[in-house]
Amino acid sequence: MMLFFKKITTHKTILFLLSGLLLVSCRSNYAILTIENIQHAKEELSPEIQSITLMNRSMNSQFQNHREDSLQMYFYRKGFQLSNVVLDSAASDTTIRALAALMFESGRYDVVVPLERNFKRTLSYDIIPDTLSQSQVREICTNFNTDALMVLERFSTKAMADYSAEKFLDGNSGNVYSYNATLDLKYDAFFRIYKPGRNTLVKEIALSDTIYWESADYTLEGLFSKLPSVKQALINAGIKVALDVDSKLSPTWIPEKRGYFLFKSKDDQGKKFMNENNYKEAGQYWTEMAQSTNKKIRSKAEYNLALINELNGDIDKAIEFGLKSFYSFYRFQTQTYLKKLEARKLALQKTD
């Protein structure tokens, strides 16, 4: 039994060492990098719209920039138990500024927010105005040199506060109170996107949702310290509207792992170029390697050239080199990579 156990142990140790060597070998001959692939939004605007002017037509004379402390005191005086429409100009303007930043950061759109960005409005806050005229759209887009105009046509927020206190008897300290409070912020927003031309209206976006906060504590100070102020909740609603709209119109970037083959365990020239983000030089280096008569070397270089073309946005060329690598010398890695490239091509075709 002792000899048998010893043999098993020795055999496992050899396998472990061999697997370790294989792992080191793989790591030394293959480098990993993270790339970001674009995932287009379902309602993304057509490619002809690259730049947008953002303006606001939601505010009438009922809107005001409420002072945070005054607004909070009003709710406190009502016992923090009321449901009121609160029209805050800062919240409405936050929507425009936050949306501009989000759409620009997506890398898909150039965005202009004019200094004088508010249309004059006499309608009630809850009414959607008529569409802008062709001449208005053309004039604004011409003035700001943009492809389209996006207008916040309606914006409203309703704050719903609730407060309760419960008394119970504690054996040590006598009567103790437990306080509970909630703050619901319902928002409604409506956008239109216009472009110059005969048919100016491109898209309409309607949004309606509720943000919810809840707090519980044994002191009033602790209770309300856990809730945002009503003013902060209004501003949060403006930001949430911007996030909702951006998710409909802007692409997102998805991180994915990619790899490439090294031809030297130390001071590999291709790795040097990739670390410098010098894809042109890396491509030239691997193009030379792809002329090798050694099918294993040629296959690795062709695989790397597939990656270079993917990084440069040419998926068809990437697939072409992936297939060359596959037929030069079969590797499971190549087969897997080709499936990823085909999936990317299909996703891009659906978007187009």
mmCIF file of C-alpha atoms in Angstrom:
data_model
loop_
_atom_site.group_PDB
_atom_site.id
_atom_site.type_symbol
_atom_site.label_atom_id
_atom_site.label_comp_id
_atom_site.label_asym_id
_atom_site.label_seq_id
_atom_site.Cartn_x
_atom_site.Cartn_y
_atom_site.Cartn_z
ATOM 1 C CA MET A 1 0.000 0.000 0.000
ATOM 2 C CA MET A 2 2.824 2.360 0.812
ATOM 3 C CA LEU A 3 4.554 1.719 -2.533
ATOM 4 C CA PHE A 4 1.293 2.115 -4.431
ATOM 5 C CA PHE A 5 0.569 5.393 -2.678
ATOM 6 C CA LYS A 6 4.107 6.580 -3.436
ATOM 7 C CA LYS A 7 3.744 5.758 -7.108
ATOM 8 C CA ILE A 8 0.504 7.679 -7.341
ATOM 9 C CA THR A 9 2.059 10.658 -5.630
ATOM 10 C CA THR A 10 5.068 10.627 -7.953
ATOM 11 C CA HIS A 11 2.859 10.298 -11.015
ATOM 12 C CA LYS A 12 0.667 13.227 -9.935
ATOM 13 C CA THR A 13 3.725 15.322 -9.182
ATOM 14 C CA ILE A 14 5.115 14.734 -12.685
ATOM 15 C CA LEU A 15 1.759 15.626 -14.239
ATOM 16 C CA PHE A 16 1.570 18.775 -12.111
ATOM 17 C CA LEU A 17 5.079 19.856 -13.156
ATOM 18 C CA LEU A 18 4.357 19.154 -16.805
ATOM 19 C CA SER A 19 1.110 21.135 -16.685
ATOM 20 C CA GLY A 20 2.947 23.973 -14.998
ATOM 21 C CA LEU A 21 5.533 24.010 -17.772
ATOM 22 C CA LEU A 22 2.774 24.045 -20.355
ATOM 23 C CA LEU A 23 1.104 26.999 -18.663
ATOM 24 C CA VAL A 24 4.356 28.931 -18.541
ATOM 25 C CA SER A 25 5.022 28.076 -22.175
ATOM 26 C CA CYS A 26 1.571 29.254 -23.252
ATOM 27 C CA ARG A 27 1.872 32.460 -21.308
ATOM 28 C CA SER A 28 5.337 33.191 -22.696
ATOM 29 C CA ASN A 29 4.175 32.684 -26.309
ATOM 30 C CA TYR A 30 0.796 34.398 -26.107
ATOM 31 C CA ALA A 31 -0.060 37.891 -24.858
ATOM 32 C CA ILE A 32 -3.479 39.029 -23.653
ATOM 33 C CA LEU A 33 -5.001 42.461 -24.112
ATOM 34 C CA THR A 34 -8.404 43.987 -23.436
ATOM 35 C CA ILE A 35 -10.244 45.738 -26.239
ATOM 36 C CA GLU A 36 -13.553 47.599 -26.216
ATOM 37 C CA ASN A 37 -16.124 46.638 -28.810
ATOM 38 C CA ILE A 38 -19.015 48.895 -29.630
ATOM 39 C CA GLN A 39 -22.577 47.764 -28.945
ATOM 40 C CA HIS A 40 -24.995 49.979 -30.799
ATOM 41 C CA ALA A 41 -28.165 51.232 -29.132
ATOM 42 C CA LYS A 42 -31.502 49.920 -30.358
ATOM 43 C CA GLU A 43 -32.766 53.419 -31.202
ATOM 44 C CA GLU A 44 -29.439 54.898 -32.271
ATOM 45 C CA LEU A 45 -29.810 57.702 -34.795
ATOM 46 C CA SER A 46 -28.900 57.188 -38.437
ATOM 47 C CA PRO A 47 -25.209 57.659 -39.358
ATOM 48 C CA GLU A 48 -26.026 60.902 -41.178
ATOM 49 C CA ILE A 49 -26.696 62.497 -37.777
ATOM 50 C CA GLN A 50 -23.307 63.001 -36.138
ATOM 51 C CA SER A 51 -23.819 66.368 -34.437
ATOM 52 C CA ILE A 52 -26.763 67.601 -32.369
ATOM 53 C CA THR A 53 -27.907 70.883 -30.853
ATOM 54 C CA LEU A 54 -29.648 70.377 -27.494
ATOM 55 C CA MET A 55 -32.340 72.846 -26.383
ATOM 56 C CA ASN A 56 -35.142 73.100 -23.819
ATOM 57 C CA ARG A 57 -38.797 74.000 -24.426
ATOM 58 C CA SER A 58 -40.210 72.496 -21.211
ATOM 59 C CA MET A 59 -40.179 75.483 -18.851
ATOM 60 C CA ASN A 60 -42.887 78.113 -18.439
ATOM 61 C CA SER A 61 -43.407 80.756 -15.736
ATOM 62 C CA GLN A 62 -44.392 78.046 -13.222
ATOM 63 C CA PHE A 63 -40.802 76.819 -13.080
ATOM 64 C CA GLN A 64 -38.408 78.293 -10.577
ATOM 65 C CA ASN A 65 -35.012 77.474 -9.172
ATOM 66 C CA HIS A 66 -36.161 76.404 -5.708
ATOM 67 C CA ARG A 67 -33.826 77.013 -2.805
ATOM 68 C CA GLU A 68 -32.885 73.712 -1.224
ATOM 69 C CA ASP A 69 -33.467 74.745 2.385
ATOM 70 C CA SER A 70 -36.751 76.558 1.682
ATOM 71 C CA LEU A 71 -38.159 73.647 -0.287
ATOM 72 C CA GLN A 72 -37.156 71.183 2.410
ATOM 73 C CA MET A 73 -38.718 73.319 5.118
ATOM 74 C CA TYR A 74 -41.975 73.459 3.173
ATOM 75 C CA PHE A 75 -42.127 69.655 3.169
ATOM 76 C CA TYR A 76 -41.252 69.489 6.863
ATOM 77 C CA ARG A 77 -44.029 71.943 7.728
ATOM 78 C CA LYS A 78 -46.473 69.667 5.933
ATOM 79 C CA GLY A 79 -45.335 66.821 8.174
ATOM 80 C CA PHE A 80 -43.420 65.277 5.275
ATOM 81 C CA GLN A 81 -46.710 63.775 4.159
ATOM 82 C CA LEU A 82 -47.756 65.272 0.864
ATOM 83 C CA SER A 83 -47.751 64.698 -2.877
ATOM 84 C CA ASN A 84 -46.891 67.765 -4.959
ATOM 85 C CA VAL A 85 -45.814 68.564 -8.503
ATOM 86 C CA VAL A 86 -42.587 70.560 -8.126
ATOM 87 C CA LEU A 87 -41.373 72.339 -11.248
ATOM 88 C CA ASP A 88 -37.702 73.101 -10.788
ATOM 89 C CA SER A 89 -35.734 74.927 -13.481
ATOM 90 C CA ALA A 90 -32.386 73.557 -12.241
ATOM 91 C CA ALA A 91 -33.647 69.974 -12.568
ATOM 92 C CA SER A 92 -34.889 70.614 -16.104
ATOM 93 C CA ASP A 93 -31.617 72.260 -17.127
ATOM 94 C CA THR A 94 -29.634 69.448 -15.483
ATOM 95 C CA THR A 95 -31.331 67.060 -17.909
ATOM 96 C CA ILE A 96 -29.964 69.009 -20.879
ATOM 97 C CA ARG A 97 -26.431 69.388 -19.523
ATOM 98 C CA ALA A 98 -26.160 65.785 -18.302
ATOM 99 C CA LEU A 99 -27.523 64.407 -21.568
ATOM 100 C CA ALA A 100 -25.036 66.486 -23.579
ATOM 101 C CA ALA A 101 -22.128 65.129 -21.520
ATOM 102 C CA LEU A 102 -23.327 61.522 -21.793
ATOM 103 C CA MET A 103 -23.904 61.615 -25.553
ATOM 104 C CA PHE A 104 -20.545 63.258 -26.156
ATOM 105 C CA GLU A 105 -18.724 60.777 -23.909
ATOM 106 C CA SER A 106 -20.194 57.896 -25.919
ATOM 107 C CA GLY A 107 -17.935 58.956 -28.778
ATOM 108 C CA ARG A 108 -20.857 58.763 -31.205
ATOM 109 C CA TYR A 109 -22.116 62.362 -31.217
ATOM 110 C CA ASP A 110 -20.813 65.909 -31.186
ATOM 111 C CA VAL A 111 -23.150 67.965 -29.020
ATOM 112 C CA VAL A 112 -23.763 71.718 -28.818
ATOM 113 C CA VAL A 113 -25.627 73.258 -25.877
ATOM 114 C CA PRO A 114 -26.295 76.943 -26.646
ATOM 115 C CA LEU A 115 -25.912 79.518 -23.925
ATOM 116 C CA GLU A 116 -29.442 80.699 -24.766
ATOM 117 C CA ARG A 117 -30.963 77.218 -24.869
ATOM 118 C CA ASN A 118 -34.477 77.814 -23.524
ATOM 119 C CA PHE A 119 -37.434 78.442 -25.823
ATOM 120 C CA LYS A 120 -40.128 80.771 -24.565
ATOM 121 C CA ARG A 121 -43.142 78.751 -23.431
ATOM 122 C CA THR A 122 -46.648 79.875 -22.487
ATOM 123 C CA LEU A 123 -48.338 76.458 -22.467
ATOM 124 C CA SER A 124 -49.043 74.530 -19.269
ATOM 125 C CA TYR A 125 -46.133 72.343 -18.190
ATOM 126 C CA ASP A 126 -48.052 69.105 -18.913
ATOM 127 C CA ILE A 127 -48.945 69.908 -22.531
ATOM 128 C CA ILE A 128 -46.747 68.789 -25.412
ATOM 129 C CA PRO A 129 -46.293 71.738 -27.809
ATOM 130 C CA ASP A 130 -46.646 71.538 -31.576
ATOM 131 C CA THR A 131 -43.579 70.524 -33.548
ATOM 132 C CA LEU A 132 -41.144 73.231 -34.545
ATOM 133 C CA SER A 133 -41.411 74.613 -38.052
ATOM 134 C CA GLN A 134 -39.027 73.709 -40.856
ATOM 135 C CA SER A 135 -37.595 77.216 -40.834
ATOM 136 C CA GLN A 136 -36.906 77.122 -37.070
ATOM 137 C CA VAL A 137 -35.118 73.792 -37.310
ATOM 138 C CA ARG A 138 -33.094 74.880 -40.328
ATOM 139 C CA GLU A 139 -32.088 78.164 -38.707
ATOM 140 C CA ILE A 140 -30.937 76.569 -35.443
ATOM 141 C CA CYS A 141 -28.999 73.767 -37.133
ATOM 142 C CA THR A 142 -27.377 76.278 -39.492
ATOM 143 C CA ASN A 143 -26.442 78.666 -36.673
ATOM 144 C CA PHE A 144 -24.765 75.926 -34.653
ATOM 145 C CA ASN A 145 -23.549 73.886 -37.637
ATOM 146 C CA THR A 146 -25.156 70.629 -36.512
ATOM 147 C CA ASP A 147 -26.983 67.831 -38.313
ATOM 148 C CA ALA A 148 -29.966 67.719 -35.978
ATOM 149 C CA LEU A 149 -31.811 69.482 -33.171
ATOM 150 C CA MET A 150 -32.965 67.727 -30.003
ATOM 151 C CA VAL A 151 -35.531 69.477 -27.809
ATOM 152 C CA LEU A 152 -36.821 68.668 -24.339
ATOM 153 C CA GLU A 153 -40.487 69.460 -25.005
ATOM 154 C CA ARG A 154 -41.936 68.561 -21.595
ATOM 155 C CA PHE A 155 -40.496 67.939 -18.149
ATOM 156 C CA SER A 156 -42.241 67.545 -14.821
ATOM 157 C CA THR A 157 -41.537 66.023 -11.440
ATOM 158 C CA LYS A 158 -43.887 64.999 -8.652
ATOM 159 C CA ALA A 159 -42.507 64.561 -5.127
ATOM 160 C CA MET A 160 -44.421 62.130 -2.900
ATOM 161 C CA ALA A 161 -43.282 62.135 0.726
ATOM 162 C CA ASP A 162 -44.519 59.951 3.558
ATOM 163 C CA TYR A 163 -43.578 59.867 7.243
ATOM 164 C CA SER A 164 -44.632 57.714 10.197
ATOM 165 C CA ALA A 165 -43.598 57.224 13.827
ATOM 166 C CA GLU A 166 -44.184 54.153 15.947
ATOM 167 C CA LYS A 167 -43.902 54.083 19.731
ATOM 168 C CA PHE A 168 -42.842 50.967 21.588
ATOM 169 C CA LEU A 169 -41.777 50.193 25.140
ATOM 170 C CA ASP A 170 -38.153 49.384 25.841
ATOM 171 C CA GLY A 171 -37.457 47.623 29.161
ATOM 172 C CA ASN A 172 -34.377 49.731 29.879
ATOM 173 C CA SER A 173 -35.174 53.169 28.509
ATOM 174 C CA GLY A 174 -38.944 53.307 28.535
ATOM 175 C CA ASN A 175 -40.812 54.698 25.544
ATOM 176 C CA VAL A 176 -38.813 54.587 22.315
ATOM 177 C CA TYR A 177 -39.856 55.855 18.883
ATOM 178 C CA SER A 178 -39.092 54.274 15.560
ATOM 179 C CA TYR A 179 -39.313 56.696 12.597
ATOM 180 C CA ASN A 180 -39.881 55.778 8.968
ATOM 181 C CA ALA A 181 -39.931 57.979 5.865
ATOM 182 C CA THR A 182 -40.084 57.495 2.113
ATOM 183 C CA LEU A 183 -39.567 59.865 -0.786
ATOM 184 C CA ASP A 184 -40.829 58.947 -4.246
ATOM 185 C CA LEU A 185 -39.933 61.177 -7.174
ATOM 186 C CA LYS A 186 -42.014 60.582 -10.306
ATOM 187 C CA TYR A 187 -40.702 62.157 -13.501
ATOM 188 C CA ASP A 188 -42.181 62.639 -16.940
ATOM 189 C CA ALA A 189 -40.215 63.858 -19.945
ATOM 190 C CA PHE A 190 -40.778 64.114 -23.663
ATOM 191 C CA PHE A 191 -38.145 64.754 -26.340
ATOM 192 C CA ARG A 192 -38.279 65.401 -30.044
ATOM 193 C CA ILE A 193 -35.392 65.121 -32.487
ATOM 194 C CA TYR A 194 -35.559 67.224 -35.654
ATOM 195 C CA LYS A 195 -33.366 67.591 -38.704
ATOM 196 C CA PRO A 196 -33.469 70.177 -41.520
ATOM 197 C CA GLY A 197 -35.517 69.224 -44.546
ATOM 198 C CA ARG A 198 -39.062 68.576 -45.641
ATOM 199 C CA ASN A 199 -39.735 65.934 -42.964
ATOM 200 C CA THR A 200 -38.156 67.584 -39.953
ATOM 201 C CA LEU A 201 -39.361 65.236 -37.216
ATOM 202 C CA VAL A 202 -36.950 62.306 -36.799
ATOM 203 C CA LYS A 203 -37.939 60.730 -33.478
ATOM 204 C CA GLU A 204 -40.013 61.223 -30.327
ATOM 205 C CA ILE A 205 -39.002 59.833 -26.949
ATOM 206 C CA ALA A 206 -41.411 59.681 -24.001
ATOM 207 C CA LEU A 207 -40.186 58.773 -20.527
ATOM 208 C CA SER A 208 -41.993 58.186 -17.255
ATOM 209 C CA ASP A 209 -40.661 56.480 -14.147
ATOM 210 C CA THR A 210 -40.232 56.815 -10.385
ATOM 211 C CA ILE A 211 -37.128 56.999 -8.206
ATOM 212 C CA TYR A 212 -37.606 55.735 -4.664
ATOM 213 C CA TRP A 213 -35.802 56.320 -1.347
ATOM 214 C CA GLU A 214 -36.618 54.865 2.084
ATOM 215 C CA SER A 215 -35.204 55.480 5.551
ATOM 216 C CA ALA A 216 -35.709 54.237 9.093
ATOM 217 C CA ASP A 217 -34.054 55.351 12.329
ATOM 218 C CA TYR A 218 -34.588 55.978 16.030
ATOM 219 C CA THR A 219 -33.949 59.725 15.705
ATOM 220 C CA LEU A 220 -35.377 62.276 13.285
ATOM 221 C CA GLU A 221 -31.913 63.606 12.554
ATOM 222 C CA GLY A 222 -30.672 60.145 11.612
ATOM 223 C CA LEU A 223 -33.853 59.473 9.632
ATOM 224 C CA PHE A 224 -33.578 62.447 7.296
ATOM 225 C CA SER A 225 -29.790 62.275 6.984
ATOM 226 C CA LYS A 226 -30.323 59.030 5.052
ATOM 227 C CA LEU A 227 -32.701 60.628 2.547
ATOM 228 C CA PRO A 228 -31.762 63.107 -0.161
ATOM 229 C CA SER A 229 -33.272 66.542 0.180
ATOM 230 C CA VAL A 230 -36.259 67.192 -2.073
ATOM 231 C CA LYS A 231 -34.073 69.498 -4.178
ATOM 232 C CA GLN A 232 -31.419 66.806 -4.557
ATOM 233 C CA ALA A 233 -34.104 64.315 -5.546
ATOM 234 C CA LEU A 234 -35.308 66.690 -8.258
ATOM 235 C CA ILE A 235 -31.769 67.053 -9.621
ATOM 236 C CA ASN A 236 -31.380 63.268 -9.499
ATOM 237 C CA ALA A 237 -34.522 62.964 -11.588
ATOM 238 C CA GLY A 238 -33.001 65.243 -14.221
ATOM 239 C CA ILE A 239 -29.888 63.073 -14.326
ATOM 240 C CA LYS A 240 -31.983 59.893 -14.496
ATOM 241 C CA VAL A 241 -33.907 61.255 -17.494
ATOM 242 C CA ALA A 242 -30.585 61.978 -19.217
ATOM 243 C CA LEU A 243 -29.358 58.448 -18.492
ATOM 244 C CA ASP A 244 -32.584 56.943 -19.841
ATOM 245 C CA VAL A 245 -32.402 58.896 -23.093
ATOM 246 C CA ASP A 246 -28.691 58.241 -23.559
ATOM 247 C CA SER A 247 -29.238 54.488 -23.159
ATOM 248 C CA LYS A 248 -31.670 54.638 -26.086
ATOM 249 C CA LEU A 249 -29.501 56.704 -28.434
ATOM 250 C CA SER A 250 -25.841 56.139 -27.573
ATOM 251 C CA PRO A 251 -23.723 53.039 -28.108
ATOM 252 C CA THR A 252 -21.934 51.364 -25.241
ATOM 253 C CA TRP A 253 -18.459 49.887 -25.141
ATOM 254 C CA ILE A 254 -18.063 46.277 -24.036
ATOM 255 C CA PRO A 255 -14.626 45.110 -22.797
ATOM 256 C CA GLU A 256 -13.461 41.826 -24.323
ATOM 257 C CA LYS A 257 -10.282 39.806 -24.028
ATOM 258 C CA ARG A 258 -8.133 39.260 -27.100
ATOM 259 C CA GLY A 259 -4.711 37.719 -27.579
ATOM 260 C CA TYR A 260 -1.836 37.520 -30.033
ATOM 261 C CA PHE A 261 1.124 35.212 -30.531
ATOM 262 C CA LEU A 262 4.697 36.100 -29.614
ATOM 263 C CA PHE A 263 7.671 34.874 -31.603
ATOM 264 C CA LYS A 264 10.269 35.502 -28.909
ATOM 265 C CA SER A 265 10.024 34.801 -25.202
ATOM 266 C CA LYS A 266 11.952 38.030 -24.509
ATOM 267 C CA ASP A 267 12.004 41.369 -26.308
ATOM 268 C CA ASP A 268 9.373 40.349 -28.841
ATOM 269 C CA GLN A 269 9.094 43.086 -31.465
ATOM 270 C CA GLY A 270 5.368 42.639 -31.990
ATOM 271 C CA LYS A 271 4.685 42.938 -28.271
ATOM 272 C CA LYS A 272 6.777 46.109 -28.137
ATOM 273 C CA PHE A 273 4.695 47.721 -30.891
ATOM 274 C CA MET A 274 1.411 46.615 -29.301
ATOM 275 C CA ASN A 275 2.421 48.025 -25.916
ATOM 276 C CA GLU A 276 3.067 51.341 -27.688
ATOM 277 C CA ASN A 277 -0.355 51.105 -29.466
ATOM 278 C CA ASN A 278 1.602 51.233 -32.723
ATOM 279 C CA TYR A 279 -0.666 48.961 -34.741
ATOM 280 C CA LYS A 280 0.842 50.021 -38.067
ATOM 281 C CA GLU A 281 4.347 48.844 -37.159
ATOM 282 C CA ALA A 282 2.970 45.683 -35.537
ATOM 283 C CA GLY A 283 1.041 44.939 -38.715
ATOM 284 C CA GLN A 284 4.128 45.431 -40.884
ATOM 285 C CA TYR A 285 6.194 43.187 -38.617
ATOM 286 C CA TRP A 286 3.612 40.393 -38.668
ATOM 287 C CA THR A 287 3.098 40.775 -42.424
ATOM 288 C CA GLU A 288 6.778 39.897 -42.850
ATOM 289 C CA MET A 289 6.382 36.933 -40.488
ATOM 290 C CA ALA A 290 3.364 35.757 -42.501
ATOM 291 C CA GLN A 291 5.651 35.120 -45.486
ATOM 292 C CA SER A 292 7.367 32.288 -43.601
ATOM 293 C CA THR A 293 7.434 28.837 -45.183
ATOM 294 C CA ASN A 294 6.964 27.390 -41.709
ATOM 295 C CA LYS A 295 3.195 26.854 -41.508
ATOM 296 C CA LYS A 296 3.103 27.201 -37.699
ATOM 297 C CA ILE A 297 4.896 30.559 -37.774
ATOM 298 C CA ARG A 298 2.826 31.710 -40.746
ATOM 299 C CA SER A 299 -0.406 30.727 -38.987
ATOM 300 C CA LYS A 300 0.497 32.699 -35.856
ATOM 301 C CA ALA A 301 1.365 35.789 -37.874
ATOM 302 C CA GLU A 302 -1.898 35.550 -39.827
ATOM 303 C CA TYR A 303 -3.807 35.229 -36.555
ATOM 304 C CA ASN A 304 -2.110 38.377 -35.280
ATOM 305 C CA LEU A 305 -2.964 40.210 -38.506
ATOM 306 C CA ALA A 306 -6.608 39.255 -37.977
ATOM 307 C CA LEU A 307 -6.426 41.025 -34.604
ATOM 308 C CA ILE A 308 -4.791 44.111 -36.127
ATOM 309 C CA ASN A 309 -7.599 44.402 -38.672
ATOM 310 C CA GLU A 310 -10.225 44.010 -35.972
ATOM 311 C CA LEU A 311 -8.572 46.785 -33.960
ATOM 312 C CA ASN A 312 -8.611 48.942 -37.102
ATOM 313 C CA GLY A 313 -12.350 48.286 -37.547
ATOM 314 C CA ASP A 314 -12.099 46.086 -40.668
ATOM 315 C CA ILE A 315 -14.010 42.975 -39.593
ATOM 316 C CA ASP A 316 -14.109 41.450 -43.096
ATOM 317 C CA LYS A 317 -10.325 41.686 -43.382
ATOM 318 C CA ALA A 318 -9.972 40.265 -39.876
ATOM 319 C CA ILE A 319 -12.082 37.247 -40.852
ATOM 320 C CA GLU A 320 -10.031 36.834 -44.024
ATOM 321 C CA PHE A 321 -6.771 36.600 -42.058
ATOM 322 C CA GLY A 322 -8.439 34.411 -39.442
ATOM 323 C CA LEU A 323 -9.365 31.909 -42.155
ATOM 324 C CA LYS A 324 -5.837 32.025 -43.565
ATOM 325 C CA SER A 325 -4.482 31.209 -40.112
ATOM 326 C CA PHE A 326 -7.040 28.421 -39.695
ATOM 327 C CA TYR A 327 -5.997 26.719 -42.935
ATOM 328 C CA SER A 328 -2.275 27.309 -42.503
ATOM 329 C CA PHE A 329 -2.293 25.424 -39.192
ATOM 330 C CA TYR A 330 -5.323 24.424 -37.134
ATOM 331 C CA ARG A 331 -5.637 25.774 -33.611
ATOM 332 C CA PHE A 332 -8.691 25.767 -31.400
ATOM 333 C CA GLN A 333 -7.878 29.403 -30.524
ATOM 334 C CA THR A 334 -8.287 30.393 -34.160
ATOM 335 C CA GLN A 335 -11.622 28.610 -34.466
ATOM 336 C CA THR A 336 -12.898 30.383 -31.338
ATOM 337 C CA TYR A 337 -11.656 33.757 -32.551
ATOM 338 C CA LEU A 338 -13.358 33.318 -35.931
ATOM 339 C CA LYS A 339 -16.675 32.693 -34.153
ATOM 340 C CA LYS A 340 -16.231 35.958 -32.215
ATOM 341 C CA LEU A 341 -15.475 37.858 -35.422
ATOM 342 C CA GLU A 342 -18.522 36.393 -37.179
ATOM 343 C CA ALA A 343 -20.707 37.362 -34.216
ATOM 344 C CA ARG A 344 -19.370 40.933 -34.367
ATOM 345 C CA LYS A 345 -20.024 41.138 -38.099
ATOM 346 C CA LEU A 346 -23.595 39.886 -37.633
ATOM 347 C CA ALA A 347 -24.226 42.433 -34.853
ATOM 348 C CA LEU A 348 -22.940 45.272 -37.034
ATOM 349 C CA GLN A 349 -25.087 44.141 -39.980
ATOM 350 C CA LYS A 350 -28.221 44.131 -37.785
ATOM 351 C CA THR A 351 -27.468 47.677 -36.661
ATOM 352 C CA ASP A 352 -26.929 48.876 -40.230
#
